[in-house]
Amino acid sequence: GAVVSQHPSRVICKSGTSVKIECRSLDFQATTMFWYRQFPKQSLMLMATSNEGSKATYEQGVEKDKFLINHASLTLSTLTVTSAHPEDSSFYICSAARPSGGSYNEQFFGPGTRLTVL
Amino acid sequence: GNSVTQMEGPVTLSEEAFLTINCTYTATGYPSLFWYVQYPGEGLQLLLKATKADDKGSNKGFEATYRKETTSFHLEKGSVQVSDSAVYFCALGSGYSTLTFGKGTMLLVSP
């Protein structure tokens, strides 16, 4: 159990367009979902934390008007990169947290989405 | 605040060599500790975890022991394979569900 999917796995778009990435927890209801960005040969950078039905909490330096997060249900969160530019090209990874019986809710990661903006 | 420090790579080994990737942490309270593995072009997979001091996590021949006295969670494997080539992330879980990652260590195993 605890499978998280992302769609699409790879997307290429033109500069100025918007791109939506979906993150789904397939076999559990996620208390919280997270969006990360990973640059080549670097660690994951947390972009935002979202809870179903409420506004996402963005990390410092992340533009909330550029990276729109919608957490429509306990199994679906979407990240929309608005007016994408080449510098937004990156690997975006989502995760979903599931209660694990203790005080800490473990995160389960999606396979990632490679965004290339031309 | 919380932080995780892991050895910089790449770590280059021959097949069947012994592997150690060091990881130390600073944290308040009693965090959970994780090792994740990322194969090229893929997301993160949980490799092993430990939720309290002296716990040993193990999976696929990899082991790590939660050492509170040295605030460490070093990853070890007795005999690496070419298929183990990947990036390994040490992470600390705290609070409700927050993860703090180390910078990752690339492992390259040659035949």
mmCIF file of C-alpha atoms in Angstrom:
data_model
loop_
_atom_site.group_PDB
_atom_site.id
_atom_site.type_symbol
_atom_site.label_atom_id
_atom_site.label_comp_id
_atom_site.label_asym_id
_atom_site.label_seq_id
_atom_site.Cartn_x
_atom_site.Cartn_y
_atom_site.Cartn_z
ATOM 1 C CA GLY A 1 0.000 0.000 0.000
ATOM 2 C CA ALA A 2 0.849 3.721 0.095
ATOM 3 C CA VAL A 3 1.231 4.381 -3.617
ATOM 4 C CA VAL A 4 1.448 7.914 -4.923
ATOM 5 C CA SER A 5 1.170 8.718 -8.616
ATOM 6 C CA GLN A 6 2.018 11.812 -10.601
ATOM 7 C CA HIS A 7 0.807 12.855 -13.993
ATOM 8 C CA PRO A 8 2.306 13.649 -16.393
ATOM 9 C CA SER A 9 5.705 12.094 -15.898
ATOM 10 C CA ARG A 10 7.236 14.382 -18.466
ATOM 11 C CA VAL A 11 6.019 17.587 -20.080
ATOM 12 C CA ILE A 12 7.498 20.040 -22.538
ATOM 13 C CA CYS A 13 5.823 23.389 -23.001
ATOM 14 C CA LYS A 14 6.416 26.758 -24.569
ATOM 15 C CA SER A 15 7.402 29.773 -22.539
ATOM 16 C CA GLY A 16 4.367 31.680 -21.287
ATOM 17 C CA THR A 17 2.030 28.728 -21.073
ATOM 18 C CA SER A 18 0.704 27.097 -17.915
ATOM 19 C CA VAL A 19 1.256 23.504 -16.904
ATOM 20 C CA LYS A 20 -0.737 21.439 -14.426
ATOM 21 C CA ILE A 21 0.772 18.504 -12.559
ATOM 22 C CA GLU A 22 -1.443 16.074 -10.659
ATOM 23 C CA CYS A 23 -0.504 14.124 -7.556
ATOM 24 C CA ARG A 24 -2.734 11.308 -6.343
ATOM 25 C CA SER A 25 -2.587 8.969 -3.398
ATOM 26 C CA LEU A 26 -3.984 5.777 -4.879
ATOM 27 C CA ASP A 27 -4.735 3.603 -1.886
ATOM 28 C CA PHE A 28 -4.944 5.913 1.099
ATOM 29 C CA GLN A 29 -6.314 9.261 2.112
ATOM 30 C CA ALA A 30 -3.530 11.757 2.607
ATOM 31 C CA THR A 31 -3.682 14.097 5.552
ATOM 32 C CA THR A 32 -1.204 16.412 3.923
ATOM 33 C CA MET A 33 0.508 16.645 0.555
ATOM 34 C CA PHE A 34 3.833 18.238 -0.232
ATOM 35 C CA TRP A 35 5.410 19.633 -3.377
ATOM 36 C CA TYR A 36 9.161 19.588 -3.890
ATOM 37 C CA ARG A 37 11.438 20.860 -6.595
ATOM 38 C CA GLN A 38 14.741 19.241 -7.428
ATOM 39 C CA PHE A 39 17.478 20.852 -9.467
ATOM 40 C CA PRO A 40 20.081 18.693 -11.217
ATOM 41 C CA LYS A 41 22.433 16.986 -8.780
ATOM 42 C CA GLN A 42 20.797 18.701 -5.825
ATOM 43 C CA SER A 43 18.589 17.821 -2.943
ATOM 44 C CA LEU A 44 14.873 18.336 -2.766
ATOM 45 C CA MET A 45 13.606 21.791 -2.005
ATOM 46 C CA LEU A 46 10.238 21.915 -0.289
ATOM 47 C CA MET A 47 8.002 24.342 -2.139
ATOM 48 C CA ALA A 48 4.731 24.091 -0.269
ATOM 49 C CA THR A 49 2.578 22.047 2.050
ATOM 50 C CA SER A 50 -1.102 21.606 1.375
ATOM 51 C CA ASN A 51 -4.031 20.263 3.312
ATOM 52 C CA GLU A 52 -7.323 19.327 1.756
ATOM 53 C CA GLY A 53 -9.770 22.211 1.685
ATOM 54 C CA SER A 54 -7.377 24.880 2.861
ATOM 55 C CA LYS A 55 -4.795 27.178 1.336
ATOM 56 C CA ALA A 56 -1.318 25.847 0.811
ATOM 57 C CA THR A 57 1.547 26.997 2.983
ATOM 58 C CA TYR A 58 4.430 28.144 0.812
ATOM 59 C CA GLU A 59 8.080 28.098 1.792
ATOM 60 C CA GLN A 60 10.010 31.313 1.821
ATOM 61 C CA GLY A 61 11.034 32.415 -1.628
ATOM 62 C CA VAL A 62 8.383 30.397 -3.479
ATOM 63 C CA GLU A 63 5.964 32.555 -5.457
ATOM 64 C CA LYS A 64 2.447 31.465 -4.619
ATOM 65 C CA ASP A 65 0.976 33.254 -7.634
ATOM 66 C CA LYS A 66 3.308 31.389 -9.937
ATOM 67 C CA PHE A 67 3.002 27.961 -8.376
ATOM 68 C CA LEU A 68 -0.689 27.465 -7.723
ATOM 69 C CA ILE A 69 -1.607 24.539 -5.529
ATOM 70 C CA ASN A 70 -5.093 23.133 -5.271
ATOM 71 C CA HIS A 71 -5.842 20.343 -2.850
ATOM 72 C CA ALA A 72 -9.290 19.320 -3.981
ATOM 73 C CA SER A 73 -9.681 16.094 -2.051
ATOM 74 C CA LEU A 74 -7.890 13.781 0.347
ATOM 75 C CA THR A 75 -6.395 11.933 -2.609
ATOM 76 C CA LEU A 76 -5.628 14.693 -5.124
ATOM 77 C CA SER A 77 -3.414 17.748 -5.163
ATOM 78 C CA THR A 78 -2.455 19.737 -8.234
ATOM 79 C CA LEU A 79 0.430 22.095 -8.909
ATOM 80 C CA THR A 80 -0.013 24.591 -11.725
ATOM 81 C CA VAL A 81 3.044 26.403 -12.990
ATOM 82 C CA THR A 82 1.622 29.594 -14.457
ATOM 83 C CA SER A 83 3.272 31.522 -17.282
ATOM 84 C CA ALA A 84 6.161 29.107 -17.295
ATOM 85 C CA HIS A 85 9.637 30.255 -18.203
ATOM 86 C CA PRO A 86 12.802 28.275 -18.963
ATOM 87 C CA GLU A 87 14.065 28.815 -15.418
ATOM 88 C CA ASP A 88 11.038 26.863 -14.175
ATOM 89 C CA SER A 89 12.389 23.775 -15.904
ATOM 90 C CA SER A 90 13.003 21.248 -13.187
ATOM 91 C CA PHE A 91 11.987 17.937 -11.656
ATOM 92 C CA TYR A 92 8.889 18.315 -9.489
ATOM 93 C CA ILE A 93 8.098 15.659 -6.911
ATOM 94 C CA CYS A 94 5.025 15.375 -4.735
ATOM 95 C CA SER A 95 4.490 13.376 -1.603
ATOM 96 C CA ALA A 96 1.518 12.428 0.523
ATOM 97 C CA ALA A 97 1.520 11.917 4.265
ATOM 98 C CA ARG A 98 -0.331 9.045 5.818
ATOM 99 C CA PRO A 99 -1.008 8.400 9.499
ATOM 100 C CA SER A 100 1.326 5.663 10.672
ATOM 101 C CA GLY A 101 0.069 5.004 14.157
ATOM 102 C CA GLY A 102 2.550 7.232 15.904
ATOM 103 C CA SER A 103 2.844 10.982 16.190
ATOM 104 C CA TYR A 104 4.704 11.301 12.899
ATOM 105 C CA ASN A 105 2.862 10.824 9.594
ATOM 106 C CA GLU A 106 5.197 9.283 7.051
ATOM 107 C CA GLN A 107 5.521 10.783 3.573
ATOM 108 C CA PHE A 108 5.199 8.650 0.457
ATOM 109 C CA PHE A 109 6.644 10.028 -2.748
ATOM 110 C CA GLY A 110 5.415 10.160 -6.298
ATOM 111 C CA PRO A 111 7.674 9.288 -9.228
ATOM 112 C CA GLY A 112 8.220 12.912 -10.221
ATOM 113 C CA THR A 113 7.421 15.103 -13.215
ATOM 114 C CA ARG A 114 10.129 16.430 -15.508
ATOM 115 C CA LEU A 115 9.125 19.889 -16.765
ATOM 116 C CA THR A 116 10.996 21.432 -19.661
ATOM 117 C CA VAL A 117 10.061 24.946 -20.731
ATOM 118 C CA LEU A 118 11.314 25.981 -24.147
ATOM 119 C CA GLY B 1 16.154 24.192 13.716
ATOM 120 C CA ASN B 2 16.501 20.710 12.341
ATOM 121 C CA SER B 3 19.262 19.823 9.924
ATOM 122 C CA VAL B 4 20.815 16.783 8.278
ATOM 123 C CA THR B 5 24.407 16.515 7.131
ATOM 124 C CA GLN B 6 25.559 13.693 4.933
ATOM 125 C CA MET B 7 28.845 13.014 3.246
ATOM 126 C CA GLU B 8 29.362 14.523 -0.132
ATOM 127 C CA GLY B 9 29.813 12.289 -3.091
ATOM 128 C CA PRO B 10 30.182 10.811 -5.423
ATOM 129 C CA VAL B 11 31.174 7.653 -3.651
ATOM 130 C CA THR B 12 32.812 5.334 -6.160
ATOM 131 C CA LEU B 13 33.132 1.650 -5.338
ATOM 132 C CA SER B 14 33.785 -1.620 -7.053
ATOM 133 C CA GLU B 15 31.156 -4.318 -6.973
ATOM 134 C CA GLU B 16 31.131 -6.306 -3.711
ATOM 135 C CA ALA B 17 32.871 -3.532 -1.755
ATOM 136 C CA PHE B 18 31.646 -2.377 1.652
ATOM 137 C CA LEU B 19 29.584 0.795 1.701
ATOM 138 C CA THR B 20 29.242 3.445 4.382
ATOM 139 C CA ILE B 21 27.477 6.742 3.843
ATOM 140 C CA ASN B 22 27.653 8.959 6.894
ATOM 141 C CA CYS B 23 24.683 10.938 8.119
ATOM 142 C CA THR B 24 24.427 13.113 11.215
ATOM 143 C CA TYR B 25 21.567 15.259 12.362
ATOM 144 C CA THR B 26 20.551 18.015 14.729
ATOM 145 C CA ALA B 27 17.027 18.070 16.021
ATOM 146 C CA THR B 28 14.845 18.918 18.932
ATOM 147 C CA GLY B 29 12.704 16.207 20.393
ATOM 148 C CA TYR B 30 12.659 12.657 19.111
ATOM 149 C CA PRO B 31 12.668 12.552 15.332
ATOM 150 C CA SER B 32 12.241 9.595 13.031
ATOM 151 C CA LEU B 33 15.122 8.935 10.642
ATOM 152 C CA PHE B 34 14.962 7.754 7.062
ATOM 153 C CA TRP B 35 17.109 6.787 4.135
ATOM 154 C CA TYR B 36 15.627 7.325 0.687
ATOM 155 C CA VAL B 37 17.072 6.183 -2.629
ATOM 156 C CA GLN B 38 16.596 7.895 -5.977
ATOM 157 C CA TYR B 39 17.448 6.092 -9.182
ATOM 158 C CA PRO B 40 18.145 8.216 -12.286
ATOM 159 C CA GLY B 41 15.045 9.946 -13.583
ATOM 160 C CA GLU B 42 12.826 8.607 -10.829
ATOM 161 C CA GLY B 43 11.252 9.818 -7.605
ATOM 162 C CA LEU B 44 12.269 8.871 -4.087
ATOM 163 C CA GLN B 45 11.809 5.410 -2.657
ATOM 164 C CA LEU B 46 11.969 4.728 1.036
ATOM 165 C CA LEU B 47 14.930 2.432 1.676
ATOM 166 C CA LEU B 48 14.714 2.063 5.447
ATOM 167 C CA LYS B 49 13.687 3.890 8.558
ATOM 168 C CA ALA B 50 14.066 3.969 12.333
ATOM 169 C CA THR B 51 11.650 5.673 14.663
ATOM 170 C CA LYS B 52 13.502 5.654 17.980
ATOM 171 C CA ALA B 53 16.968 5.474 19.458
ATOM 172 C CA ASP B 54 18.849 2.193 18.970
ATOM 173 C CA ASP B 55 16.405 1.012 16.326
ATOM 174 C CA LYS B 56 18.029 -0.580 13.306
ATOM 175 C CA GLY B 57 16.387 -0.176 9.952
ATOM 176 C CA SER B 58 17.228 -2.683 7.233
ATOM 177 C CA ASN B 59 16.179 -3.461 3.690
ATOM 178 C CA LYS B 60 17.785 -5.064 0.614
ATOM 179 C CA GLY B 61 21.045 -5.628 2.495
ATOM 180 C CA PHE B 62 21.263 -2.007 3.656
ATOM 181 C CA GLU B 63 21.289 -1.182 7.359
ATOM 182 C CA ALA B 64 21.337 1.928 9.524
ATOM 183 C CA THR B 65 21.154 2.290 13.301
ATOM 184 C CA TYR B 66 19.612 5.285 15.048
ATOM 185 C CA ARG B 67 22.356 6.487 17.410
ATOM 186 C CA LYS B 68 21.083 9.189 19.688
ATOM 187 C CA GLU B 69 24.364 9.603 21.557
ATOM 188 C CA THR B 70 26.232 10.461 18.371
ATOM 189 C CA THR B 71 23.190 11.879 16.528
ATOM 190 C CA SER B 72 23.988 9.652 13.586
ATOM 191 C CA PHE B 73 22.212 7.330 11.168
ATOM 192 C CA HIS B 74 24.963 5.965 8.932
ATOM 193 C CA LEU B 75 23.965 3.775 5.997
ATOM 194 C CA GLU B 76 25.917 0.553 5.438
ATOM 195 C CA LYS B 77 25.892 -2.374 3.065
ATOM 196 C CA GLY B 78 28.304 -5.249 3.169
ATOM 197 C CA SER B 79 28.562 -5.913 -0.555
ATOM 198 C CA VAL B 80 27.311 -3.393 -3.103
ATOM 199 C CA GLN B 81 26.080 -4.230 -6.572
ATOM 200 C CA VAL B 82 26.087 -2.219 -9.775
ATOM 201 C CA SER B 83 22.318 -1.928 -9.410
ATOM 202 C CA ASP B 84 22.817 -0.008 -6.146
ATOM 203 C CA SER B 85 24.143 2.971 -8.114
ATOM 204 C CA ALA B 86 21.817 5.822 -7.199
ATOM 205 C CA VAL B 87 21.551 8.918 -5.041
ATOM 206 C CA TYR B 88 20.915 8.284 -1.355
ATOM 207 C CA PHE B 89 19.204 10.835 0.871
ATOM 208 C CA CYS B 90 19.240 10.837 4.644
ATOM 209 C CA ALA B 91 16.180 12.532 6.122
ATOM 210 C CA LEU B 92 14.763 13.489 9.483
ATOM 211 C CA GLY B 93 11.056 13.390 10.198
ATOM 212 C CA SER B 94 9.651 15.671 12.840
ATOM 213 C CA GLY B 95 6.507 17.383 13.902
ATOM 214 C CA TYR B 96 3.366 16.286 12.149
ATOM 215 C CA SER B 97 4.901 15.084 8.886
ATOM 216 C CA THR B 98 7.783 17.398 8.011
ATOM 217 C CA LEU B 99 10.902 15.957 6.424
ATOM 218 C CA THR B 100 14.311 17.582 6.478
ATOM 219 C CA PHE B 101 16.632 16.174 3.830
ATOM 220 C CA GLY B 102 20.378 15.969 3.555
ATOM 221 C CA LYS B 103 21.924 17.039 0.272
ATOM 222 C CA GLY B 104 22.171 13.523 -1.082
ATOM 223 C CA THR B 105 25.130 11.278 -1.833
ATOM 224 C CA MET B 106 25.636 9.774 -5.247
ATOM 225 C CA LEU B 107 26.879 6.194 -5.245
ATOM 226 C CA LEU B 108 28.564 4.806 -8.331
ATOM 227 C CA VAL B 109 29.341 1.088 -8.388
ATOM 228 C CA SER B 110 31.495 -0.305 -11.152
ATOM 229 C CA PRO B 111 31.669 -3.966 -12.220
#
